[in-house]
Coordinates of C-alpha atoms and ligand atoms in Angstrom, one line a residue:
M1389 CA -78.8 79.6 -155.6
T1390 CA -79.7 75.7 -156.7
P1391 CA -79.6 73.3 -154.1
I1392 CA -77.2 71.7 -156.5
F1393 CA -75.0 74.9 -157.3
A1394 CA -74.8 75.0 -153.3
N1395 CA -73.3 71.4 -153.4
L1396 CA -70.9 71.9 -155.8
Q1397 CA -69.8 74.6 -153.6
A1398 CA -69.3 72.9 -150.9
V1399 CA -67.7 69.8 -152.3
G1400 CA -65.0 72.5 -153.9
A1401 CA -64.6 73.3 -150.4
R1402 CA -64.0 70.1 -148.9
L1403 CA -61.4 69.0 -152.0
D1404 CA -59.9 72.5 -151.7
G1405 CA -59.4 71.8 -147.6
A1406 CA -58.6 68.3 -148.6
A1407 CA -55.1 69.3 -150.7
R1408 CA -54.4 71.8 -148.6
A1409 CA -54.3 69.8 -145.3
A1410 CA -52.0 67.3 -147.8
G1411 CA -49.8 69.5 -148.9
R1412 CA -51.1 69.4 -153.0
P1413 CA -52.4 72.0 -154.8
P1414 CA -56.5 72.2 -155.5
E1415 CA -56.2 72.0 -159.3
S1416 CA -54.0 68.4 -159.1
I1417 CA -57.6 66.6 -158.4
R1418 CA -60.5 66.8 -161.0
L1419 CA -64.4 66.2 -159.6
L1420 CA -66.9 63.8 -161.2
A1421 CA -70.1 64.7 -161.1
V1422 CA -72.1 61.0 -160.6
S1423 CA -75.2 61.4 -161.8
K1424 CA -76.7 57.8 -162.0
T1425 CA -80.2 57.7 -161.5
K1426 CA -80.6 61.6 -161.4
P1427 CA -82.6 63.2 -163.9
A1428 CA -81.0 65.0 -167.2
E1429 CA -82.2 68.2 -165.5
D1430 CA -80.1 67.9 -161.9
V1431 CA -77.4 67.4 -164.8
V1432 CA -77.6 70.4 -166.8
A1433 CA -78.0 72.5 -163.0
A1434 CA -74.7 70.8 -162.1
V1435 CA -73.5 72.5 -165.6
A1436 CA -74.7 76.0 -164.7
A1437 CA -72.6 76.1 -161.8
G1438 CA -69.8 74.9 -163.5
Q1439 CA -69.3 71.4 -163.9
T1440 CA -68.1 69.7 -166.9
A1441 CA -67.4 66.4 -166.0
F1442 CA -70.3 63.5 -165.5
G1443 CA -70.1 59.9 -164.3
E1444 CA -73.0 57.1 -164.9
N1445 CA -73.3 53.6 -163.8
Y1446 CA -75.3 52.1 -166.4
V1447 CA -75.7 51.5 -169.8
Q1448 CA -78.9 52.4 -171.0
E1449 CA -79.7 55.0 -168.4
G1450 CA -76.6 57.0 -169.2
C1451 CA -76.8 56.8 -172.8
A1452 CA -80.3 58.4 -172.7
K1453 CA -78.8 61.0 -170.6
I1454 CA -75.9 61.7 -172.6
G1455 CA -78.5 63.0 -175.3
Q1456 CA -81.3 64.4 -173.0
V1457 CA -78.8 66.7 -171.5
A1458 CA -77.5 67.7 -174.8
D1459 CA -81.1 68.5 -176.3
L1460 CA -82.0 70.2 -172.8
L1461 CA -78.6 73.1 -173.3
A1462 CA -79.2 73.2 -176.6
A1463 CA -82.9 74.2 -176.2
Q1464 CA -81.6 76.6 -173.2
G1465 CA -79.6 78.5 -176.5
T1466 CA -76.4 77.1 -173.7
P1467 CA -75.0 74.1 -176.0
T1468 CA -71.3 72.7 -173.4
A1469 CA -69.5 70.5 -174.3
L1470 CA -69.2 67.7 -171.8
E1471 CA -67.2 65.0 -170.6
W1472 CA -68.8 61.2 -170.1
H1473 CA -67.4 58.6 -168.0
F1474 CA -68.8 55.5 -167.4
I1475 CA -67.6 54.0 -163.8
G1476 CA -70.2 50.8 -163.4
P1477 CA -68.9 47.4 -163.7
L1478 CA -69.5 46.3 -167.2
Q1479 CA -70.5 43.3 -169.1
S1480 CA -68.8 42.7 -172.0
N1481 CA -72.4 42.1 -174.8
K1482 CA -72.9 45.9 -173.6
T1483 CA -69.4 47.5 -174.0
R1484 CA -70.4 49.4 -177.9
P1485 CA -72.8 51.8 -176.5
V1486 CA -70.1 52.7 -173.8
A1487 CA -67.7 52.5 -176.5
E1488 CA -69.2 54.8 -178.5
N1489 CA -71.2 57.5 -176.1
F1490 CA -68.0 57.6 -173.6
A1491 CA -65.0 59.7 -173.9
W1492 CA -64.2 57.8 -170.3
V1493 CA -64.5 54.3 -168.6
H1494 CA -63.4 53.3 -165.3
A1495 CA -63.5 50.3 -163.9
I1496 CA -61.7 47.5 -166.5
D1497 CA -61.5 44.6 -164.3
R1498 CA -60.3 42.0 -167.5
L1499 CA -58.5 42.2 -170.7
K1500 CA -61.8 41.1 -172.2
I1501 CA -64.1 43.8 -171.8
A1502 CA -60.9 46.5 -172.9
Q1503 CA -59.8 44.6 -176.4
R1504 CA -63.9 44.5 -177.0
L1505 CA -64.1 48.4 -176.4
S1506 CA -60.6 49.1 -178.2
D1507 CA -62.0 47.2 -181.5
Q1508 CA -65.6 48.9 -181.0
R1509 CA -64.4 52.7 -180.4
P1510 CA -65.9 54.6 -183.5
A1511 CA -62.2 55.5 -185.5
E1512 CA -63.8 59.2 -185.6
L1513 CA -63.3 59.4 -182.2
P1514 CA -60.2 60.2 -179.9
P1515 CA -59.0 56.8 -178.0
L1516 CA -61.3 55.9 -175.5
Q1517 CA -59.8 56.8 -171.6
V1518 CA -59.8 54.2 -169.0
C1519 CA -58.6 53.2 -165.9
V1520 CA -58.3 49.7 -164.4
E1521 CA -60.0 49.0 -161.3
V1522 CA -58.1 46.9 -158.8
N1523 CA -59.2 45.4 -156.1
V1524 CA -58.1 47.0 -153.1
S1525 CA -60.5 45.8 -150.5
G1526 CA -59.9 41.9 -150.7
E1527 CA -62.4 39.4 -149.6
A1528 CA -64.8 42.6 -148.4
S1529 CA -64.8 43.2 -152.3
K1530 CA -66.0 41.7 -155.5
S1531 CA -65.3 44.1 -158.3
G1532 CA -61.6 44.4 -159.4
C1533 CA -58.3 42.8 -160.5
A1534 CA -56.5 41.5 -157.6
P1535 CA -53.4 43.7 -157.0
E1536 CA -51.0 41.1 -158.5
E1537 CA -52.1 41.2 -161.8
A1538 CA -52.7 45.0 -161.9
L1539 CA -49.5 45.6 -163.6
A1540 CA -50.0 43.2 -166.4
L1541 CA -53.2 44.1 -167.5
C1542 CA -52.5 47.8 -167.7
Q1543 CA -49.1 46.6 -169.8
A1544 CA -51.6 45.2 -172.2
V1545 CA -54.5 47.6 -171.9
A1546 CA -51.4 50.3 -172.6
A1547 CA -50.7 48.7 -176.1
L1548 CA -54.2 48.1 -177.2
P1549 CA -54.7 50.9 -180.1
R1550 CA -57.8 52.1 -179.5
L1551 CA -57.7 53.2 -176.2
Q1552 CA -55.3 55.0 -173.6
L1553 CA -54.7 53.6 -170.3
R1554 CA -55.0 56.6 -167.6
G1555 CA -54.3 54.6 -164.5
L1556 CA -56.1 52.7 -162.0
M1557 CA -59.2 53.0 -159.8
A1558 CA -60.9 51.7 -156.7
I1559 CA -64.1 51.2 -155.0
P1560 CA -62.8 50.0 -151.3
A1561 CA -65.3 48.6 -148.9
P1562 CA -66.5 51.1 -146.3
A1563 CA -64.5 52.0 -143.3
E1564 CA -65.0 53.8 -140.4
D1565 CA -62.9 56.4 -139.9
E1566 CA -60.7 58.3 -142.2
A1567 CA -57.2 56.5 -140.5
A1568 CA -58.9 53.0 -141.9
Q1569 CA -60.6 54.0 -145.2
R1570 CA -57.0 55.5 -146.1
L1571 CA -55.1 51.8 -145.9
P1572 CA -56.9 50.9 -149.6
F1573 CA -55.7 54.4 -151.4
R1574 CA -52.6 53.8 -150.3
R1575 CA -52.7 50.3 -151.5
L1576 CA -53.8 51.9 -155.0
K1577 CA -51.1 55.1 -154.9
A1578 CA -48.6 52.2 -154.2
L1579 CA -49.3 49.8 -157.1
F1580 CA -50.3 53.6 -159.7
D1581 CA -46.8 54.3 -158.5
Q1582 CA -45.9 50.2 -159.2
L1583 CA -46.8 51.2 -163.2
Q1584 CA -45.2 54.4 -163.3
Q1585 CA -41.9 53.0 -162.7
A1586 CA -42.7 50.8 -164.8
G1587 CA -42.7 53.7 -167.9
L1588 CA -46.7 53.5 -168.1
P1589 CA -48.0 57.0 -168.6
V1590 CA -50.8 57.0 -166.5
D1591 CA -52.0 60.0 -164.7
T1592 CA -54.7 59.3 -162.9
L1593 CA -55.7 58.1 -159.6
S1594 CA -59.6 57.6 -159.7
M1595 CA -60.5 56.9 -155.9
G1596 CA -62.8 58.7 -153.1
M1597 CA -66.4 59.1 -152.7
S1598 CA -69.4 61.6 -151.1
H1599 CA -68.5 59.7 -147.4
D1600 CA -64.2 59.7 -148.0
L1601 CA -62.5 61.9 -150.3
E1602 CA -60.7 63.4 -147.5
A1603 CA -58.7 60.2 -147.6
A1604 CA -58.9 59.8 -150.6
V1605 CA -56.8 63.1 -151.3
A1606 CA -54.8 62.4 -148.3
E1607 CA -53.3 59.2 -150.4
G1608 CA -52.4 60.9 -153.5
A1609 CA -55.8 61.0 -155.5
T1610 CA -56.4 63.1 -158.8
L1611 CA -59.8 62.3 -159.5
V1612 CA -62.8 62.0 -156.6
R1613 CA -66.3 60.3 -157.8
I1614 CA -68.6 62.3 -155.7
G1615 CA -72.7 61.8 -156.5
T1616 CA -74.4 62.3 -153.0
A1617 CA -72.8 64.9 -152.2
I1618 CA -73.9 67.3 -155.5
F1619 CA -77.3 65.4 -156.0
G1620 CA -78.4 64.3 -153.0
P1621 CA -79.5 60.8 -152.0
R1622 CA -80.4 58.0 -154.5
I1623 CA -83.6 57.6 -154.0
K1624 CA -84.6 54.9 -157.4
K1625 CA -83.7 51.6 -156.3
E1626 CA -79.9 50.5 -158.1
I1627 CA -80.4 48.4 -160.5
P1628 CA -77.1 45.1 -159.4
Ligands
PLP2116 C1 -72.0 55.6 -156.9 C2 -70.4 55.9 -157.4 C3 -70.0 56.8 -156.3 C4 -70.2 58.3 -155.9 O1 -71.1 57.4 -155.0 P1 -71.4 59.2 -153.6 O2 -71.2 58.1 -152.9 O3 -72.8 58.9 -154.0 O4 -70.9 59.9 -153.6 C5 -68.7 57.0 -157.2 N1 -68.0 55.8 -157.5 C6 -68.4 54.9 -157.8 C7 -67.8 53.5 -159.4 C8 -70.3 54.8 -157.9 O5 -70.8 53.7 -158.5

């Protein structure tokens, strides 16, 4: 068993435990394996352990890795359909390769980006699945739209022809203990409930990372984005 295989099992056990503690079915939470800065071989090791959904943060690195992983899997005789999620911040001049190569985008924080992604989504692909990122930590965070703007932005995104709005995403500022970690997640869940009450067909609450997945699951996460706990610490310096 590879270390990545064992780590995936351990993360699965954490998710099961958190779901049970929250009285939720474990199948109601999807695991996104965040492979940013990690080589294609690590993704292949995770695929061998049954993982099929992966998250990337950087456009060039992500697009290159999608091709490399497909080549490696084909070369070993196990071509596998994978689902690639772009979870990083996105500049408007870099939307096209994301619209062409990814199935999901998690960090939509303004309409201009969503419009470009919709315009650039190739006709032969299914609609791009998207989440709107909300800043639920106030001053402590720079990314995401303001909570007051979330409903209007979601309504505008849902109206774009080549996007399918799936829900909300947040990256809260780090907090000391689980009680403090749960507060911003609870705020995101409340906004999510508002979207549903407004009639938007959303089903995805993308929240929770390696250090706070239990808190996120307790507050209703339906998708957790886990990097370090699966692939180990990131050594390579991250591009801001
Ligand atoms: C890097 C990253 C993750 C994974 O973080 P870990 O702490 O390594 O689990 C999740 N979400 C986003 C948006 C990230 O950039």
